[in-house]
């Protein structure tokens, strides 16, 4: 007996989705790029940083944290999307001042993605690593961030990897130059540094960002794409879908800090009216919305 | 800022990992190149306090060729464990550059660090400029408008060489490890200069926080911290506080408290306690959190 769509487990929905719209988008937009990058020198982790380039000073902090990684088995794909007013040139100039060995890890793609979701998909298409993690210029990483994933993949290959990240409020400090300063406003919030299963409903909404590394198989083999028409929900959706087929392994290590900025919306909020980190009630409505959208995709509606 | 300003980057090594040091050199070189474009000459001097030298002559020769962007790049094996203060004094007290950039060897400079640390010295009242550490920023307070801070971390700061030499560098008679940066900062202020916290100059310092968001000091830090806090308290006019701290630590059975008590008593008996500075507490402000015993040398924006 064929079940109604909303009764099917998510894994089954994913199988049917790949036969439809998502597969068409993958083939038309990304398959060629994936093929171009196959056979190139590979690494463990591809770090995709999708940025509008508005805050090079914050991006510099993130890049410095990547330079400081004890495990250097990674590459960086910097996707500048919606580049405005020369932001892309500012970013390129900043990259050109980095150390020579570190610059060689960075590839830049610009002007080809109109949304954060599209930027993340482009980053995945260009990726040469076994795993992918998505950062923003709000992320600060401890020196064992890559290492925690790399060690976690042993005996858990193919699973989504999750480490803990703290949250912390920062403040921009105006300066006389075009390079603002910054400082912390308060101590770190460790409320998300708990096992996934104990977080209850809406856990996915609180776990996106630097604490998650996805196996590239989800993109390359299953053709799972980030939804390009929405904002931060795209990552939540991706985690929900990926989790249903790959499962999650928790390293239980605390590996970094995601900054929020006094007086500013979170970078992952700027392109959507929904919020990525929500109290439980709002998480439920977001998950319902995502579930409804996934079912709608299956019926051929966006 | 006049042309041809010169900066000596200096650090004291101790059994550091070569791969980490190479990353630090790469970052320092990138910062030196940005500085050079602004007319700043940068040299690098490393002193090695390890039991055996980290680099052989051949290895250092290769490094000198690879990092030729520096005006001069030099390595000295001290042949003794000098500690941070004495090691930096050996490097800095005979320096001839305009400024010293004193840092831990594994610190990663961002490309702009040297330029950003130099900028505040346009104000002649500024005596020392401290870099902002990431990913874990120090929670000590500073004035958001003037950027003045009450003490500066020795992890990475810049100072005019002349001032460093006038103050005769770090107090190595009193301090071997930890708190010498607090003491030095207060001596800079006692000399009538300001400490500036440069929020634009981010540097990477490999520190981590726990899954509760706390900073857990290493055993080495814990072992040395109590003694140095006692000596600092005594030197800067808080002798009763020092005694109270010590008794609280002994009562709690804190790690290293017995050794600290014995060493403090030994120095007292031998007349080797430091000469008291600032008895009217115009500079030094030392407080202790009664609940968890943390000692603070400035206001704290929050607790880690």
GROMACS .gro file of C-alpha atoms in nm, chain A residues 60-61 64-65 67-70 72 97-101 140-144 164 166 168 170 173-175 177-188 190 193 254 257 259, chain B residues 23 26-27 29-31 33-34 108-112 116 132-139 142 144 147 197 199-200 202-204 206-213 301-304:
model
   86
   60UNK     CA    1   4.063   3.780   0.868
   61UNK     CA    2   4.001   3.650   1.219
   64UNK     CA    3   4.384   3.330   1.115
   65UNK     CA    4   4.213   3.057   1.315
   67UNK     CA    5   4.610   2.911   0.987
   68UNK     CA    6   4.647   2.805   1.348
   69UNK     CA    7   4.502   2.458   1.302
   70UNK     CA    8   4.719   2.178   1.435
   72UNK     CA    9   4.643   2.131   0.822
   97UNK     CA   10   4.848   3.950   0.199
   98UNK     CA   11   4.821   3.613   0.373
   99UNK     CA   12   5.124   3.388   0.415
  100UNK     CA   13   5.232   3.218   0.093
  101UNK     CA   14   5.180   2.861   0.211
  140UNK     CA   15   3.648   3.151   1.558
  141UNK     CA   16   3.810   2.810   1.586
  142UNK     CA   17   4.024   2.646   1.849
  143UNK     CA   18   4.342   2.489   1.717
  144UNK     CA   19   4.198   2.138   1.719
  164UNK     CA   20   3.043   2.150   2.008
  166UNK     CA   21   3.013   2.802   2.195
  168UNK     CA   22   2.953   3.463   2.219
  170UNK     CA   23   3.095   4.064   2.026
  173UNK     CA   24   3.480   4.904   1.769
  174UNK     CA   25   3.494   5.190   1.523
  175UNK     CA   26   3.837   5.310   1.424
  177UNK     CA   27   4.074   5.363   0.946
  178UNK     CA   28   3.863   5.136   0.727
  179UNK     CA   29   3.955   4.841   0.947
  180UNK     CA   30   3.732   4.831   1.258
  181UNK     CA   31   3.834   4.668   1.579
  182UNK     CA   32   3.623   4.426   1.778
  183UNK     CA   33   3.592   4.288   2.126
  184UNK     CA   34   3.385   4.047   2.327
  185UNK     CA   35   3.083   4.177   2.513
  186UNK     CA   36   3.015   3.880   2.736
  187UNK     CA   37   3.136   3.536   2.824
  188UNK     CA   38   3.063   3.237   2.600
  190UNK     CA   39   2.777   2.683   2.625
  193UNK     CA   40   2.755   2.200   2.406
  254UNK     CA   41   3.434   2.193   2.205
  257UNK     CA   42   3.303   3.001   1.902
  259UNK     CA   43   3.015   3.522   1.724
  325UNK     CA   44   5.355   2.854   1.079
  328UNK     CA   45   5.507   3.227   0.777
  329UNK     CA   46   5.260   3.456   0.950
  331UNK     CA   47   5.678   3.710   0.724
  332UNK     CA   48   5.338   3.805   0.580
  333UNK     CA   49   5.306   4.076   0.845
  335UNK     CA   50   5.579   4.230   0.401
  336UNK     CA   51   5.273   4.446   0.473
  410UNK     CA   52   5.031   3.386   1.465
  411UNK     CA   53   5.033   3.747   1.354
  412UNK     CA   54   4.775   3.863   1.104
  413UNK     CA   55   4.916   4.049   0.802
  414UNK     CA   56   4.819   4.383   0.953
  418UNK     CA   57   4.810   4.816   1.357
  434UNK     CA   58   4.380   4.129   2.073
  435UNK     CA   59   4.397   3.752   2.109
  436UNK     CA   60   4.167   3.511   1.926
  437UNK     CA   61   3.990   3.273   1.947
  438UNK     CA   62   3.977   3.336   2.323
  439UNK     CA   63   3.995   3.706   2.397
  440UNK     CA   64   4.120   3.802   2.743
  441UNK     CA   65   3.818   3.926   2.941
  444UNK     CA   66   3.960   4.843   2.891
  446UNK     CA   67   3.607   5.155   2.495
  449UNK     CA   68   4.138   5.188   2.457
  499UNK     CA   69   4.455   4.774   2.381
  501UNK     CA   70   4.121   4.590   1.911
  502UNK     CA   71   4.214   4.603   1.541
  504UNK     CA   72   4.402   4.025   1.609
  505UNK     CA   73   4.661   3.753   1.673
  506UNK     CA   74   4.600   3.379   1.705
  508UNK     CA   75   4.614   2.858   2.066
  509UNK     CA   76   4.392   2.854   2.371
  510UNK     CA   77   4.074   2.653   2.416
  511UNK     CA   78   3.766   2.673   2.631
  512UNK     CA   79   3.583   2.379   2.783
  513UNK     CA   80   3.234   2.258   2.702
  514UNK     CA   81   3.113   2.485   2.981
  515UNK     CA   82   3.286   2.785   2.827
  603UNK     CA   83   3.414   4.221   3.176
  604UNK     CA   84   3.316   3.862   3.252
  605UNK     CA   85   3.471   3.549   3.399
  606UNK     CA   86   3.614   3.267   3.188
   0.00000   0.00000   0.00000
